[in-house]
mmCIF file with all atom_site columns, C-alpha atoms in Angstrom:
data_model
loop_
_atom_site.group_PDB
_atom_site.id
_atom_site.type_symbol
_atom_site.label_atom_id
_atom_site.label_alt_id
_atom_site.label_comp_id
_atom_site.label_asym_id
_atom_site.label_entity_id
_atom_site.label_seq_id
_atom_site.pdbx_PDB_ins_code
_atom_site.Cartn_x
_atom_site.Cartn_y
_atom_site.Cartn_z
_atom_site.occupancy
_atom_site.B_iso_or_equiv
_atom_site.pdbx_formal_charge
_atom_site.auth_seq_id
_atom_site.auth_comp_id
_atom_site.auth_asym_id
_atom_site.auth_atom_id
_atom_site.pdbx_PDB_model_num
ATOM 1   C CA . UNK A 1 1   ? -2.113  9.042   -19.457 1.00 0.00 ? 144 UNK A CA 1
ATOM 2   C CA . UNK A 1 2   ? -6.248  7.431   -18.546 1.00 0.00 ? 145 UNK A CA 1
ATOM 3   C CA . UNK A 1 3   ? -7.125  8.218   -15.581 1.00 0.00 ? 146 UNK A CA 1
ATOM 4   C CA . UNK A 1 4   ? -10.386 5.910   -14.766 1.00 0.00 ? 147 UNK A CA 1
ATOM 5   C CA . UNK A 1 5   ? -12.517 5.544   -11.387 1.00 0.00 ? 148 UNK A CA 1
ATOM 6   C CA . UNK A 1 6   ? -14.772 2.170   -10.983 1.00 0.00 ? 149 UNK A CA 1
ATOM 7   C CA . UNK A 1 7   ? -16.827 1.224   -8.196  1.00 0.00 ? 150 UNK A CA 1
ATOM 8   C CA . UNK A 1 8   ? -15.794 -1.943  -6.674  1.00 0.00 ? 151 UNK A CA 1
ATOM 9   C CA . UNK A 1 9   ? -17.874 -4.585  -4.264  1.00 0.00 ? 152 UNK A CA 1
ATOM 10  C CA . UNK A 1 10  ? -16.702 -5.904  -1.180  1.00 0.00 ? 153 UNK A CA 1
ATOM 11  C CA . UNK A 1 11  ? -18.003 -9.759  -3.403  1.00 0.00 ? 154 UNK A CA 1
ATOM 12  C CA . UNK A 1 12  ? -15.967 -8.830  -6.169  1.00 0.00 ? 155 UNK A CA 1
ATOM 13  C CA . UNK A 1 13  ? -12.679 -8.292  -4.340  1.00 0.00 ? 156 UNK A CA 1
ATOM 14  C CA . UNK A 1 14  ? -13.533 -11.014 -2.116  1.00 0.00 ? 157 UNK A CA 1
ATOM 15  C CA . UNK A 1 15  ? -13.899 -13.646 -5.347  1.00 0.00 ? 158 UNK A CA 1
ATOM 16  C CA . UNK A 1 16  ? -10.307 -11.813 -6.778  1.00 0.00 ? 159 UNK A CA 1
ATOM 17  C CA . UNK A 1 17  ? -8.528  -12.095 -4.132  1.00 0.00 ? 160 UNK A CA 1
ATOM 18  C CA . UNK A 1 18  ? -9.387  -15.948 -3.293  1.00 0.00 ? 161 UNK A CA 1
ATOM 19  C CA . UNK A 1 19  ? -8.248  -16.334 -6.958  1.00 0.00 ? 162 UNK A CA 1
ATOM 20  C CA . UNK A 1 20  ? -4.747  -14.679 -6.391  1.00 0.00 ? 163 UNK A CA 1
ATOM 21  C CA . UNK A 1 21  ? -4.310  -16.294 -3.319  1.00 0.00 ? 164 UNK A CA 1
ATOM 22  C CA . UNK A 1 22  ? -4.918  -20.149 -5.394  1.00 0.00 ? 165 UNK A CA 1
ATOM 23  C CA . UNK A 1 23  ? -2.931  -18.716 -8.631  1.00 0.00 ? 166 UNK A CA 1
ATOM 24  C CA . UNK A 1 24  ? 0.949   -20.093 -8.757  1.00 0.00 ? 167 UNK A CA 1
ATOM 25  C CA . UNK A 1 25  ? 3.597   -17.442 -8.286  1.00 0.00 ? 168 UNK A CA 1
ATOM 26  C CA . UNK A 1 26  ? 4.688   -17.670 -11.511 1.00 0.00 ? 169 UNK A CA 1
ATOM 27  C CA . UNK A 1 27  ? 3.878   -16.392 -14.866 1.00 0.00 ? 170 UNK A CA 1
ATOM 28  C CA . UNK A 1 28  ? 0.469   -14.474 -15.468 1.00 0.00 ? 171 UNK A CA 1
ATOM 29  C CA . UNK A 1 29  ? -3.221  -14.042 -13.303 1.00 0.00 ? 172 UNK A CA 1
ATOM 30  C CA . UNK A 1 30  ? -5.796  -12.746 -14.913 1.00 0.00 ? 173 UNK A CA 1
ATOM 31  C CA . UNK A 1 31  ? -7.077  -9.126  -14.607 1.00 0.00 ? 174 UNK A CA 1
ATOM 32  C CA . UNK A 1 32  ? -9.164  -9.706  -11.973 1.00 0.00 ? 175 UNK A CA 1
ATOM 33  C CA . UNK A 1 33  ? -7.039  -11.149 -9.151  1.00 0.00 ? 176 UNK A CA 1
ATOM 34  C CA . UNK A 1 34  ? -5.956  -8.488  -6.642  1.00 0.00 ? 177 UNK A CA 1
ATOM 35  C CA . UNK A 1 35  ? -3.380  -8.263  -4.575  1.00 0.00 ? 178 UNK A CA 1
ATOM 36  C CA . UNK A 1 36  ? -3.227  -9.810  -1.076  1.00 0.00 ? 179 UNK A CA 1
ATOM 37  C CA . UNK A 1 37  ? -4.756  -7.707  1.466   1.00 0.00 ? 180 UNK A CA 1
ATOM 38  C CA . UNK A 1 38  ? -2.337  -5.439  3.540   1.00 0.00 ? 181 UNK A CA 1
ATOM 39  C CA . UNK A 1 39  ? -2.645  -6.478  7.272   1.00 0.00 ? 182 UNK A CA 1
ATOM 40  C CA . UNK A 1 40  ? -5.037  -4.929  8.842   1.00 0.00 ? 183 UNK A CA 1
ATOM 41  C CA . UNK A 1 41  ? -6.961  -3.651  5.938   1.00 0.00 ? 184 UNK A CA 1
ATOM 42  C CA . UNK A 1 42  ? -11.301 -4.370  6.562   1.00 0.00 ? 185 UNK A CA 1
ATOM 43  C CA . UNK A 1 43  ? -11.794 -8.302  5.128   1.00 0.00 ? 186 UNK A CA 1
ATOM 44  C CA . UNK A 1 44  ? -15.325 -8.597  3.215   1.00 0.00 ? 187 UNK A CA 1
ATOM 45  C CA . UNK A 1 45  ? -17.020 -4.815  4.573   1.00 0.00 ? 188 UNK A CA 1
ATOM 46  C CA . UNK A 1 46  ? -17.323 -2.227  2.497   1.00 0.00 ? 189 UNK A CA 1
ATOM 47  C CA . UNK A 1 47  ? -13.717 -0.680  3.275   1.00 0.00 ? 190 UNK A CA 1
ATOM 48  C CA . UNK A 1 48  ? -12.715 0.485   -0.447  1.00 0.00 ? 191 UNK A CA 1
ATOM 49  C CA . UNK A 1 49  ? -12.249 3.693   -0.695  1.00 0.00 ? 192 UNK A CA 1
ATOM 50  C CA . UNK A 1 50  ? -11.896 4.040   -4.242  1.00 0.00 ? 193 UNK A CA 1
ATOM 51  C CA . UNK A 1 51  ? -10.143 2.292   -7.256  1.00 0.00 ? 194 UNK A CA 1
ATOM 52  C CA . UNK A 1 52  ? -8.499  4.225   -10.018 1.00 0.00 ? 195 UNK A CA 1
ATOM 53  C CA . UNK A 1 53  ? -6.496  2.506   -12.690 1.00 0.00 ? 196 UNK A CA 1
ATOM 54  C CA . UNK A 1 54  ? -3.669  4.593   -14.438 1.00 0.00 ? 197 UNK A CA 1
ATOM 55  C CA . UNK A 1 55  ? -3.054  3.381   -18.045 1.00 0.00 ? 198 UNK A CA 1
ATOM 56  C CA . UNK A 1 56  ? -0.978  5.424   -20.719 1.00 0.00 ? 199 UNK A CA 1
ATOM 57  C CA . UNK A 1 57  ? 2.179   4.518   -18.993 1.00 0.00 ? 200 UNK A CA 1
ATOM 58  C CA . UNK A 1 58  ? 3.180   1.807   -21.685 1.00 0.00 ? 201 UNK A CA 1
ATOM 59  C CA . UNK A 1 59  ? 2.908   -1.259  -21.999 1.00 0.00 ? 202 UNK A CA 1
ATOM 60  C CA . UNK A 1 60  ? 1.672   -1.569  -18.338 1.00 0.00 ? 203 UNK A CA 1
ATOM 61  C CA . UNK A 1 61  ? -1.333  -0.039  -16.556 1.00 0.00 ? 204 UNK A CA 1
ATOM 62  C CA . UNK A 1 62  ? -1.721  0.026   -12.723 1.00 0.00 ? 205 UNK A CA 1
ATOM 63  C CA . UNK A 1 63  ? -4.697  -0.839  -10.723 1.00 0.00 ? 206 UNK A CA 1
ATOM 64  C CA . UNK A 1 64  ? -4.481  1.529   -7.212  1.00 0.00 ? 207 UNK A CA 1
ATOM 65  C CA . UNK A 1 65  ? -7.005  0.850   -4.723  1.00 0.00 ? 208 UNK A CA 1
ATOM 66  C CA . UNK A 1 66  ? -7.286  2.439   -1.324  1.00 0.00 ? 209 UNK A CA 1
ATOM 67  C CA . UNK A 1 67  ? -9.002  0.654   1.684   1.00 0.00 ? 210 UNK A CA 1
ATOM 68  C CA . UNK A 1 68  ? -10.281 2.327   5.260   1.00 0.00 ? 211 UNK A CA 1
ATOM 69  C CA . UNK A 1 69  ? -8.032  0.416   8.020   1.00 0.00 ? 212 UNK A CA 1
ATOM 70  C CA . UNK A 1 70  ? -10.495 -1.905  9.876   1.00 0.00 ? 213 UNK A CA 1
ATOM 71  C CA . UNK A 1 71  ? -9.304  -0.513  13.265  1.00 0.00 ? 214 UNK A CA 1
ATOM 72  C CA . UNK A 1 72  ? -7.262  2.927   12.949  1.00 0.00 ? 215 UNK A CA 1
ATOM 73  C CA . UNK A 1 73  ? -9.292  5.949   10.968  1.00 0.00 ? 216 UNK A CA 1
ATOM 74  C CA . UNK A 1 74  ? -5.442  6.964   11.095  1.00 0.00 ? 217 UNK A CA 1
ATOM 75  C CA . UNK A 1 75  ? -4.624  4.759   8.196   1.00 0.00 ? 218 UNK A CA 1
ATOM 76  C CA . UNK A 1 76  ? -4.955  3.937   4.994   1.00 0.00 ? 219 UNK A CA 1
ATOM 77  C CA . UNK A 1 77  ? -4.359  0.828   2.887   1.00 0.00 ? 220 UNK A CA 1
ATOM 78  C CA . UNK A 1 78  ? -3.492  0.239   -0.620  1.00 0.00 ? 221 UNK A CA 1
ATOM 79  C CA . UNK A 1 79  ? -2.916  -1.964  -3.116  1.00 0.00 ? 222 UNK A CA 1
ATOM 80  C CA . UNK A 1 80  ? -1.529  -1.412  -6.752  1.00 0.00 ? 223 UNK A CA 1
ATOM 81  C CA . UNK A 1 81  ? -1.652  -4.353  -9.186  1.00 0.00 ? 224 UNK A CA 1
ATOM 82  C CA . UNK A 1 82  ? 0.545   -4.034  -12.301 1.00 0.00 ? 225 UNK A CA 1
ATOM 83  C CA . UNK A 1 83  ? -1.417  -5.055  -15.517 1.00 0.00 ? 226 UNK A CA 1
ATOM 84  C CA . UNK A 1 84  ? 0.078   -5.672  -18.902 1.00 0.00 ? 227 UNK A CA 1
ATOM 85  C CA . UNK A 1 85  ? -1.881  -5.154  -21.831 1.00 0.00 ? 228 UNK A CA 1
ATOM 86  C CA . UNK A 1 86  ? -4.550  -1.837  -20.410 1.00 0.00 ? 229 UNK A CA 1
ATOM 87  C CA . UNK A 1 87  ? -7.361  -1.937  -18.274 1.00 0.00 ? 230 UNK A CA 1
ATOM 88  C CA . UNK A 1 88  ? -7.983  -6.149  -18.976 1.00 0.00 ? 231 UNK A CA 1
ATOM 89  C CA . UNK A 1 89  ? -4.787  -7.027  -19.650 1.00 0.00 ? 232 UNK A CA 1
ATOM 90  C CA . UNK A 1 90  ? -3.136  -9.778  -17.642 1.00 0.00 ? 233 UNK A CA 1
ATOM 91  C CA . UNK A 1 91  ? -1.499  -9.065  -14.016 1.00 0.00 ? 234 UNK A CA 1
ATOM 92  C CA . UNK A 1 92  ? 2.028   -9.254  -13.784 1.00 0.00 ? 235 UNK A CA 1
ATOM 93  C CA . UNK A 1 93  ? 2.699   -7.959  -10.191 1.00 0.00 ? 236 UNK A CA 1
ATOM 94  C CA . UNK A 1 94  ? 1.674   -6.091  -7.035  1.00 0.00 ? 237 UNK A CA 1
ATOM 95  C CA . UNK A 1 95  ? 2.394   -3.765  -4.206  1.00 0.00 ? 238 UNK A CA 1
ATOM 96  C CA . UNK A 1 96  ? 0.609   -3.504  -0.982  1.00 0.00 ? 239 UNK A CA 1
ATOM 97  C CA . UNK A 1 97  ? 1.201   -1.414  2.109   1.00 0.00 ? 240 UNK A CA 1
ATOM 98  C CA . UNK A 1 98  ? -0.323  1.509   3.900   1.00 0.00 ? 241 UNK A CA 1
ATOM 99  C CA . UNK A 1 99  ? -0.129  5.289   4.683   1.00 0.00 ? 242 UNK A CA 1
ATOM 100 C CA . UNK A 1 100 ? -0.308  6.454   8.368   1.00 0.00 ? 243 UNK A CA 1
ATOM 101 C CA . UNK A 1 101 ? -1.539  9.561   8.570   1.00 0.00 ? 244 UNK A CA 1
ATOM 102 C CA . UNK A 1 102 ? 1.200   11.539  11.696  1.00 0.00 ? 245 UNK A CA 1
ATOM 103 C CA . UNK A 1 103 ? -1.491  15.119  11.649  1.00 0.00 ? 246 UNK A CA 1
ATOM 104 C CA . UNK A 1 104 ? -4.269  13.296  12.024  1.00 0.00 ? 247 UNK A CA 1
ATOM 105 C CA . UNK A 1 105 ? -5.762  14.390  15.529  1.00 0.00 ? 248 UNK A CA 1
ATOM 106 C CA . UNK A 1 106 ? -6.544  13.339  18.279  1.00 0.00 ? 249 UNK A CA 1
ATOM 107 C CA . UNK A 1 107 ? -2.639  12.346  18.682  1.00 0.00 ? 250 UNK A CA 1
ATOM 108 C CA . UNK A 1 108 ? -2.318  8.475   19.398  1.00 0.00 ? 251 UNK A CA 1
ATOM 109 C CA . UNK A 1 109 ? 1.337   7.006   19.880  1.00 0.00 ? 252 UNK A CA 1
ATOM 110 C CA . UNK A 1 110 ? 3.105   6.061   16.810  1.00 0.00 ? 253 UNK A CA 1
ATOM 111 C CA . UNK A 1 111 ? 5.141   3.922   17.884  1.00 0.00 ? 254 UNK A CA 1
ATOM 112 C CA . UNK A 1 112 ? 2.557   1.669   19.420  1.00 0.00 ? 255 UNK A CA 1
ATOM 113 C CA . UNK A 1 113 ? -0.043  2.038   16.300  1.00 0.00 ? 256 UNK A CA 1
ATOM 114 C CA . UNK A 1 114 ? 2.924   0.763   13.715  1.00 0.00 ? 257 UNK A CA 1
ATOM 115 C CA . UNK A 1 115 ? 3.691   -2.782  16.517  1.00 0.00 ? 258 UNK A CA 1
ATOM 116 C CA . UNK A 1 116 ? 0.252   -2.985  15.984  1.00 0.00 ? 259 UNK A CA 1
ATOM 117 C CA . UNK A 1 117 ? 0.389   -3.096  12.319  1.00 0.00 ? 260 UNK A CA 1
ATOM 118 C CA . UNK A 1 118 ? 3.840   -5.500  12.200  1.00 0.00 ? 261 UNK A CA 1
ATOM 119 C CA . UNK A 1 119 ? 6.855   -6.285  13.912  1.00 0.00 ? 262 UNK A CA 1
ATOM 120 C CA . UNK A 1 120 ? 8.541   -4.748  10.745  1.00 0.00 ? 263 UNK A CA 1
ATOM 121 C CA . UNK A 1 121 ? 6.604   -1.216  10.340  1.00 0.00 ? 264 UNK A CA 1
ATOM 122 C CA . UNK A 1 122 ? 7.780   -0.972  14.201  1.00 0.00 ? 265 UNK A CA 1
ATOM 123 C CA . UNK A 1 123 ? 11.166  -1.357  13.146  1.00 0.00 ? 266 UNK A CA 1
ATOM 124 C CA . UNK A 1 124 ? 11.282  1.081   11.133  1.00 0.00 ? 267 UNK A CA 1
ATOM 125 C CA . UNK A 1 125 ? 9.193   3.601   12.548  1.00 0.00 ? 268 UNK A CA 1
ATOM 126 C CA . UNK A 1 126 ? 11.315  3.175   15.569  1.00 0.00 ? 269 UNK A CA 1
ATOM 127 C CA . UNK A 1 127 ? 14.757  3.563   13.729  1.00 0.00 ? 270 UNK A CA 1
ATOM 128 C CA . UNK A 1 128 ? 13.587  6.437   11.612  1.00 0.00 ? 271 UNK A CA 1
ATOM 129 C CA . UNK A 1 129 ? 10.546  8.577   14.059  1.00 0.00 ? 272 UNK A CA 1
ATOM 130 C CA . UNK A 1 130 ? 9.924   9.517   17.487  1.00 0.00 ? 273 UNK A CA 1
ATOM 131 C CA . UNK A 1 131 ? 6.911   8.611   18.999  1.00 0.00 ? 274 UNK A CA 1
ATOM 132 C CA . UNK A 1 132 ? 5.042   11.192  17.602  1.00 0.00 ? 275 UNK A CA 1
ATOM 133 C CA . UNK A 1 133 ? 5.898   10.452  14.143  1.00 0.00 ? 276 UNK A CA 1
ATOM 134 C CA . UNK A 1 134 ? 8.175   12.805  14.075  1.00 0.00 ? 277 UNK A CA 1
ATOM 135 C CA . UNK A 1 135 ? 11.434  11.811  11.681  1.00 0.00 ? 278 UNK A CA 1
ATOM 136 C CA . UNK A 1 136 ? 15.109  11.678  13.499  1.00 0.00 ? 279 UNK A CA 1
ATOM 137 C CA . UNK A 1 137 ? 17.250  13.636  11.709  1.00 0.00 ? 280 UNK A CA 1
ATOM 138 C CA . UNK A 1 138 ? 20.428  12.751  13.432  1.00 0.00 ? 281 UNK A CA 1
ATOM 139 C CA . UNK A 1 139 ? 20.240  9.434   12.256  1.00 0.00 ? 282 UNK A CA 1
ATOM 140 C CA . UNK A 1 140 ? 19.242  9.539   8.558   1.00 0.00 ? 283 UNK A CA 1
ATOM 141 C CA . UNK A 1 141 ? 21.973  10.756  6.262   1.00 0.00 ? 284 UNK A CA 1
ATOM 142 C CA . UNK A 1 142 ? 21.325  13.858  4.097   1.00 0.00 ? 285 UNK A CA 1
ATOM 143 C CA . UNK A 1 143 ? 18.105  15.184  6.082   1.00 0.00 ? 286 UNK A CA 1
ATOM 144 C CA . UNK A 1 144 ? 18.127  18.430  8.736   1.00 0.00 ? 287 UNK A CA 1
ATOM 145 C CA . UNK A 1 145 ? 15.448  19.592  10.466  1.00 0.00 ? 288 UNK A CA 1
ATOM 146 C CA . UNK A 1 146 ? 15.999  22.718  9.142   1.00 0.00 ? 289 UNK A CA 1
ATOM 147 C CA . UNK A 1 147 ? 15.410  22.026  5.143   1.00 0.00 ? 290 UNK A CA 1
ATOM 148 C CA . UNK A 1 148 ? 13.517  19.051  5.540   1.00 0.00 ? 291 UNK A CA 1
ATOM 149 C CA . UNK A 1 149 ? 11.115  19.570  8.394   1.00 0.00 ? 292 UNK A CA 1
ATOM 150 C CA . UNK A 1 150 ? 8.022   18.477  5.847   1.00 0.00 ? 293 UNK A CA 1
ATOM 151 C CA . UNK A 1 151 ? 9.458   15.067  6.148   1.00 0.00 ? 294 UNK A CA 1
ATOM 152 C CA . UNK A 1 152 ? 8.078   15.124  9.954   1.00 0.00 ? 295 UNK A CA 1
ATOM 153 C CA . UNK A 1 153 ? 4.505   15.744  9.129   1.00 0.00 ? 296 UNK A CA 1
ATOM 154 C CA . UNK A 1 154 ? 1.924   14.156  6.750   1.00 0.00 ? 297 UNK A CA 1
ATOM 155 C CA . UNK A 1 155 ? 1.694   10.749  5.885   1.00 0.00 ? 298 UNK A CA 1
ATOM 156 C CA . UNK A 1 156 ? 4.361   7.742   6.636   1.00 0.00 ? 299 UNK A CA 1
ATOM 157 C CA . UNK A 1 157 ? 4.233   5.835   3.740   1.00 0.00 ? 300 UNK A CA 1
ATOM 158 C CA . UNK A 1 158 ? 5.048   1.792   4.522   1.00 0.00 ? 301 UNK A CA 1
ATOM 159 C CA . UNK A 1 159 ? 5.656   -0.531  1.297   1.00 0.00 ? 302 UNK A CA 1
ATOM 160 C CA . UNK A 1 160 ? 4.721   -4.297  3.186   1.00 0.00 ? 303 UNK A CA 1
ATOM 161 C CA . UNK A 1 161 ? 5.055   -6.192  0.019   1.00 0.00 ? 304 UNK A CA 1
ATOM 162 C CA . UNK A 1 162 ? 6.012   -5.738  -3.869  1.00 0.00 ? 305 UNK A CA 1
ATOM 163 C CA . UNK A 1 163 ? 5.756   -8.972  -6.083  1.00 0.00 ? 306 UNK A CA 1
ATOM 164 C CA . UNK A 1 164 ? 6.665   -9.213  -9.924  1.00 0.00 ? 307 UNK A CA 1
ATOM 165 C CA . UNK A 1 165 ? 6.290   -12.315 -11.453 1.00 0.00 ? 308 UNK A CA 1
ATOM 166 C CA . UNK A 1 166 ? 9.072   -13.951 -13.434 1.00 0.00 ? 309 UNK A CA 1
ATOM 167 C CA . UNK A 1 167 ? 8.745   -13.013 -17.309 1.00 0.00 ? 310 UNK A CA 1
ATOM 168 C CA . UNK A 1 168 ? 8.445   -9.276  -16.198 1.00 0.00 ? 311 UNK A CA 1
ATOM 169 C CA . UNK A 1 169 ? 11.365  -8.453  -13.906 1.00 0.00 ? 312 UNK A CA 1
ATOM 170 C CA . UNK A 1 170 ? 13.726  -5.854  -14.814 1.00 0.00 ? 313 UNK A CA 1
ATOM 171 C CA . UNK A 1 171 ? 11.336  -4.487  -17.460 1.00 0.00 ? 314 UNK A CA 1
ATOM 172 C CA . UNK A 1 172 ? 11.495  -0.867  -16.122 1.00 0.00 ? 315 UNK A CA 1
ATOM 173 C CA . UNK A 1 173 ? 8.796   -2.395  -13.572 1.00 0.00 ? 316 UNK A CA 1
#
């Protein structure tokens, strides 16, 4: 596996994204479109927090690029677009969501921070957490408090959006 870090202006994924959003949702973007932006993540400020691209893993690579939440130091964005081909191969696909961060102090309600976010992350957090973040063991199958208490602390990951175009599904994607 590469591991590789790049610097990344708030122009550059400005100009990328426009270009995914006018691309069709089929086939193949270039390397340089990214993914749309996860609600809530900052718009053309400097809110990347870094960019790594893993390559190695095939014939895919994956773009991962964390963003500071334009309202809640609480969360975190990211984006991961799905090249083909390395580091300038052609994009194929993306995920976007978020991490929300339950330790982080001072406590804020976590129910109220995910409605904030979407009518869908409140969903969930409600069927799954407390209002601290805390998970509900009672009503997910498998889990106890008592082996699986880590699952209550740490970060909530949310997946808000996974795309694969066409010619690329079920390619162990």
């Amino acid at each position: 596996l590469h591991l590789s870090t790049k610097a990344v202006s708030s122009k550059d994924l400005k100009d990328h994204r426009e270009e995914m959003d006018s691309s069709p949702p089929t086939g193949t973007l270039s390397a340089a479109a990214t993914p749309p932006r996860s609600e809530g993540s900052d718009s053309d400020d400097d809110g990347i927090i870094c960019e790594e691209t893993l390559a190695g893993t095939g014939p895919y690579s994956f773009r991962i690029t964390l963003g500071k939440h334009d309202e809640y130091d609480s969360v975190v964005t990211f984006s991961v677009m799905i090249l083909q081909g390395g580091h300038h191969g052609q994009t194929v696909g993306y995920l976007t969501g978020r991490v929300i961060d339950r330790d982080l102090r001072p406590r804020w309600q976590f129910h109220e921070l995910c409605d904030g976010e979407s009518a869908e992350l409140e969903e969930v957090g409600v069927t799954f957490c407390d209002g601290d973040g805390k998970i509900i063991y009672k009503d997910i199958d498998g889990l106890s408090a008592e082996s699986d208490s880590a699952a209550s602390r740490g970060g909530f990951l949310h997946i808000g959006e996974v795309k694969i175009y066409d010619g690329h599904r079920r390619m162990d994607l």
